[in-house]
Short mmCIF file of C-alpha atoms in Angstrom, two decimals:
data_model
loop_
_atom_site.label_atom_id
_atom_site.label_comp_id
_atom_site.label_asym_id
_atom_site.label_seq_id
_atom_site.Cartn_x
_atom_site.Cartn_y
_atom_site.Cartn_z
CA UNK A 1069 1.88 14.79 -6.92
CA UNK A 1070 3.23 15.53 -10.46
CA UNK A 1071 5.85 12.75 -10.12
CA UNK A 1072 6.19 9.65 -12.27
CA UNK A 1073 8.54 6.76 -11.42
CA UNK A 1074 9.92 4.06 -13.74
CA UNK A 1075 12.94 1.87 -14.19
CA UNK A 1076 15.44 2.43 -16.94
CA UNK A 1077 17.43 -0.60 -18.17
CA UNK A 1078 21.18 -0.31 -18.84
CA UNK A 1079 24.25 -1.68 -17.07
CA UNK A 1080 22.01 -1.48 -14.07
CA UNK A 1081 18.22 -0.87 -13.65
CA UNK A 1082 18.06 2.78 -12.58
CA UNK A 1083 15.13 4.16 -10.65
CA UNK A 1084 13.96 7.28 -12.45
CA UNK A 1085 11.75 10.20 -11.41
CA UNK A 1086 10.04 12.51 -13.85
CA UNK A 1087 8.30 15.73 -12.75
CA UNK A 1088 5.35 16.81 -14.89
CA UNK A 1089 2.20 18.91 -14.84
CA UNK A 1090 -0.81 16.62 -14.29
CA UNK A 1091 -3.07 19.29 -15.85
CA UNK A 1092 -1.05 19.53 -19.05
CA UNK A 1093 -2.11 17.67 -22.20
CA UNK A 1094 1.54 17.51 -23.45
CA UNK A 1095 3.02 14.08 -23.93
CA UNK A 1096 5.52 13.02 -21.31
CA UNK A 1097 9.14 12.61 -22.53
CA UNK A 1098 10.75 9.81 -20.51
CA UNK A 1099 14.20 11.10 -21.54
CA UNK A 1100 13.58 14.04 -19.27
CA UNK A 1101 13.58 11.84 -16.12
CA UNK A 1102 16.52 11.58 -13.80
CA UNK A 1103 18.03 8.80 -11.75
CA UNK A 1104 17.28 9.25 -8.00
CA UNK A 1105 19.09 6.30 -6.47
CA UNK A 1106 22.58 4.74 -6.95
CA UNK A 1107 21.14 1.23 -6.34
CA UNK A 1108 20.65 -1.48 -9.04
CA UNK A 1109 16.88 -2.17 -9.03
CA UNK A 1110 17.29 -5.35 -11.03
CA UNK A 1111 18.43 -6.82 -7.70
CA UNK A 1112 15.39 -5.68 -5.69
CA UNK A 1113 11.65 -6.31 -5.66
CA UNK A 1114 9.99 -2.95 -6.05
CA UNK A 1115 6.17 -3.38 -5.60
CA UNK A 1116 4.98 0.18 -5.03
CA UNK A 1117 6.23 3.77 -4.95
CA UNK A 1118 4.87 7.24 -4.32
CA UNK A 1119 5.99 10.79 -3.54
CA UNK A 1120 5.33 12.39 -0.15
CA UNK A 1121 4.59 16.13 -0.69
CA UNK A 1122 4.80 16.80 3.07
CA UNK A 1123 8.32 15.45 3.40
CA UNK A 1124 9.65 15.89 -0.12
CA UNK A 1125 10.75 12.21 -0.06
CA UNK A 1126 9.97 9.21 -2.21
CA UNK A 1127 8.44 6.19 -0.39
CA UNK A 1128 9.17 2.72 -1.79
CA UNK A 1129 7.51 -0.59 -1.04
CA UNK A 1130 10.60 -2.63 -1.66
CA UNK A 1131 13.01 -5.22 -0.34
CA UNK A 1132 16.72 -4.67 0.30
CA UNK A 1133 18.36 -7.93 -0.74
CA UNK A 1134 15.98 -9.45 -3.33
CA UNK A 1135 14.50 -11.68 -0.59
CA UNK A 1136 10.91 -10.45 -0.58
CA UNK A 1137 11.21 -9.03 2.95
CA UNK A 1138 9.15 -6.07 1.96
CA UNK A 1139 9.14 -2.78 3.88
CA UNK A 1140 8.79 0.93 3.28
CA UNK A 1141 11.99 2.79 2.58
CA UNK A 1142 12.21 6.60 2.47
CA UNK A 1143 14.44 7.85 -0.41
CA UNK A 1144 15.77 11.32 -0.74
CA UNK A 1145 15.51 12.10 -4.51
CA UNK A 1146 18.24 14.69 -4.28
CA UNK A 1147 20.89 12.63 -2.51
CA UNK A 1148 19.84 9.02 -3.17
CA UNK A 1149 20.04 8.28 0.62
CA UNK A 1150 17.61 5.63 1.86
CA UNK A 1151 16.14 5.03 5.29
CA UNK A 1152 13.98 2.05 6.33
CA UNK A 1153 10.76 3.44 7.97
CA UNK A 1154 8.68 0.33 8.63
CA UNK A 1155 9.48 -2.82 10.53
CA UNK A 1156 7.76 -5.93 9.20
CA UNK A 1157 8.35 -8.89 6.94
CA UNK A 1158 5.83 -8.48 4.16
CA UNK A 1159 3.44 -5.73 3.02
CA UNK A 1160 0.34 -6.62 1.04
CA UNK A 1161 -1.34 -3.36 0.12
CA UNK A 1162 -1.26 0.29 1.18
CA UNK A 1163 -2.92 3.63 0.60
CA UNK A 1164 -1.91 7.20 1.33
CA UNK A 1165 -4.34 9.37 3.36
CA UNK A 1166 -5.94 12.33 1.63
CA UNK A 1167 -3.72 14.81 3.49
CA UNK A 1168 -0.63 12.85 2.52
CA UNK A 1169 0.60 12.32 6.06
CA UNK A 1170 -0.32 8.78 6.80
CA UNK A 1171 0.03 5.43 5.00
CA UNK A 1172 -2.31 2.65 6.00
CA UNK A 1173 -1.17 -0.88 5.07
CA UNK A 1174 -1.73 -4.58 5.63
CA UNK A 1175 1.17 -6.79 6.60
CA UNK A 1176 2.36 -10.13 8.01
CA UNK A 1177 5.12 -10.98 10.42
CA UNK A 1178 7.12 -13.50 8.31
CA UNK A 1179 7.42 -14.99 4.82
CA UNK A 1180 4.95 -17.73 5.83
CA UNK A 1181 1.53 -16.82 4.35
CA UNK A 1182 -0.26 -18.04 7.51
CA UNK A 1183 1.94 -16.04 9.91
CA UNK A 1184 0.25 -13.41 12.10
CA UNK A 1185 -0.74 -10.27 10.27
CA UNK A 1186 -2.02 -6.83 11.07
CA UNK A 1187 -3.09 -3.40 9.84
CA UNK A 1188 -0.79 -0.57 10.51
CA UNK A 1189 -0.64 3.23 10.06
CA UNK A 1190 2.65 4.96 9.44
CA UNK A 1191 3.14 8.67 10.10
CA UNK A 1192 5.45 9.86 7.32
CA UNK A 1193 6.27 13.10 9.17
CA UNK A 1194 7.07 11.65 12.57
CA UNK A 1195 8.20 8.24 11.13
CA UNK A 1196 6.00 6.47 13.73
CA UNK A 1197 4.35 3.14 13.01
CA UNK A 1198 1.16 2.07 14.88
CA UNK A 1199 -0.67 -1.29 14.78
CA UNK A 1200 -4.47 -0.71 14.66
CA UNK A 1201 -5.62 -4.31 14.11
CA UNK A 1202 -4.25 -7.82 14.58
CA UNK A 1203 -5.68 -10.68 12.51
CA UNK A 1204 -6.68 -14.20 13.58
CA UNK A 1205 -7.31 -17.57 11.93
CA UNK A 1206 -10.86 -16.52 11.12
CA UNK A 1207 -9.86 -13.11 9.67
CA UNK A 1208 -6.55 -13.40 7.81
CA UNK A 1209 -4.74 -10.60 6.06
CA UNK A 1210 -4.49 -11.08 2.26
CA UNK A 1211 -3.56 -9.28 -0.90
CA UNK A 1212 -5.93 -6.52 -1.62
CA UNK A 1213 -6.41 -2.76 -1.80
CA UNK A 1214 -6.71 -0.43 1.17
CA UNK A 1215 -9.30 2.32 1.10
CA UNK A 1216 -9.41 5.32 3.41
CA UNK A 1217 -12.77 6.44 4.72
CA UNK A 1218 -13.35 10.11 3.53
CA UNK A 1219 -13.34 11.48 7.06
CA UNK A 1220 -10.01 9.74 7.76
CA UNK A 1221 -11.40 7.86 10.74
CA UNK A 1222 -10.76 4.39 9.38
CA UNK A 1223 -9.82 2.22 6.47
CA UNK A 1224 -11.37 -0.60 4.46
CA UNK A 1225 -9.23 -3.71 3.91
CA UNK A 1226 -9.54 -7.15 2.40
CA UNK A 1227 -9.28 -10.41 4.34
CA UNK A 1228 -10.01 -14.08 3.74
CA UNK A 1229 -12.35 -15.85 6.10
CA UNK A 1230 -11.04 -19.07 7.83
CA UNK A 1231 -7.95 -19.07 5.50
CA UNK A 1232 -10.00 -19.83 2.39
CA UNK A 1233 -9.19 -17.98 -0.83
CA UNK A 1234 -12.77 -18.64 -1.89
CA UNK A 1235 -14.00 -16.38 0.90
CA UNK A 1236 -12.67 -12.88 0.35
CA UNK A 1237 -14.36 -10.29 2.52
CA UNK A 1238 -14.20 -6.62 3.60
CA UNK A 1239 -13.26 -5.38 7.09
CA UNK A 1240 -13.63 -1.79 8.32
CA UNK A 1241 -10.84 -0.87 10.77
CA UNK A 1242 -11.07 2.38 12.74
CA UNK A 1243 -7.87 4.28 13.32
CA UNK A 1244 -8.50 4.64 17.04
CA UNK A 1245 -7.77 1.18 18.45
CA UNK A 1246 -10.34 1.61 21.22
CA UNK A 1247 -13.10 1.28 18.59
CA UNK A 1248 -14.16 -2.13 17.20
CA UNK A 1249 -13.46 -3.34 13.68
CA UNK A 1250 -16.45 -4.43 11.67
CA UNK A 1251 -16.83 -7.26 9.12
CA UNK A 1252 -18.94 -5.77 6.36
CA UNK A 1253 -19.65 -8.72 4.08
CA UNK A 1254 -21.20 -12.16 4.57
CA UNK A 1255 -18.32 -14.46 5.30
CA UNK A 1256 -20.18 -17.58 4.11
CA UNK A 1257 -20.53 -16.16 0.60
CA UNK A 1258 -18.11 -17.52 -2.02
CA UNK A 1259 -15.85 -14.76 -3.45
CA UNK A 1260 -12.52 -15.48 -5.04
CA UNK A 1261 -12.07 -11.84 -6.12
CA UNK A 1262 -12.90 -8.69 -4.19
CA UNK A 1263 -11.51 -5.18 -4.07
CA UNK A 1264 -12.63 -2.05 -2.26
CA UNK A 1265 -12.50 0.99 -4.55
CA UNK A 1266 -10.99 4.35 -3.58
CA UNK A 1267 -14.32 5.95 -4.33
CA UNK A 1268 -16.78 6.45 -1.48
CA UNK A 1269 -20.26 7.89 -2.06
CA UNK A 1270 -20.25 9.30 1.53
CA UNK A 1271 -18.65 8.59 4.87
CA UNK A 1272 -21.22 5.66 5.19
CA UNK A 1273 -21.40 4.31 1.64
CA UNK A 1274 -18.62 2.71 -0.45
CA UNK A 1275 -18.10 0.84 -3.70
CA UNK A 1276 -16.36 -2.48 -4.18
CA UNK A 1277 -15.95 -5.07 -6.98
CA UNK A 1278 -16.57 -8.78 -6.39
CA UNK A 1279 -17.37 -12.01 -8.25
CA UNK A 1280 -19.89 -13.16 -5.71
CA UNK A 1281 -22.59 -13.26 -8.50
CA UNK A 1282 -20.33 -15.64 -10.58
CA UNK A 1283 -18.83 -12.78 -12.54
CA UNK A 1284 -16.92 -9.61 -11.65
CA UNK A 1285 -19.26 -6.69 -11.09
#
């Protein structure tokens, strides 16, 4: 998007945005950035941030009161005005769709790690949030990347089988809730590390990293 975000320490931690040309080989000068929020970000947990070219707004994965109740907040970089645009207790991972309109993300309903979780899609233009999958004790949401299928019909997410952090697995979740989600990896295999990559070879083939062979590969 040609936007870089960073925090600048001073009397307060300012959230900065720097516009740049991604195709240029010139070094970026951080002094050219500008503060885009009046808030002190030393008092907040900021876990992710990106720019929405369709809305001209900055989307932050952040809490409001330093309490790790993590949601998406829309920030106007010209006025500094914020608006909460998701309604959950904790967001694990997220990814923007290729057209920049939708954000798919994994979440849970409370600060308790074993609380019910789900997969959601947020329409950044309409500001509408839709649950497309709800987890269970056998398929629990967990920290991990989200990867959109190239045709935009679904997403790949990480889950842990039967609540065990030694059994990370991959689940494909279609956007249309009438379709069935598919477990794509053998849930009995020991994996303490697993990530889908945002690189698909086709609509049917994808890449992921895992330590199921006793080393990351």
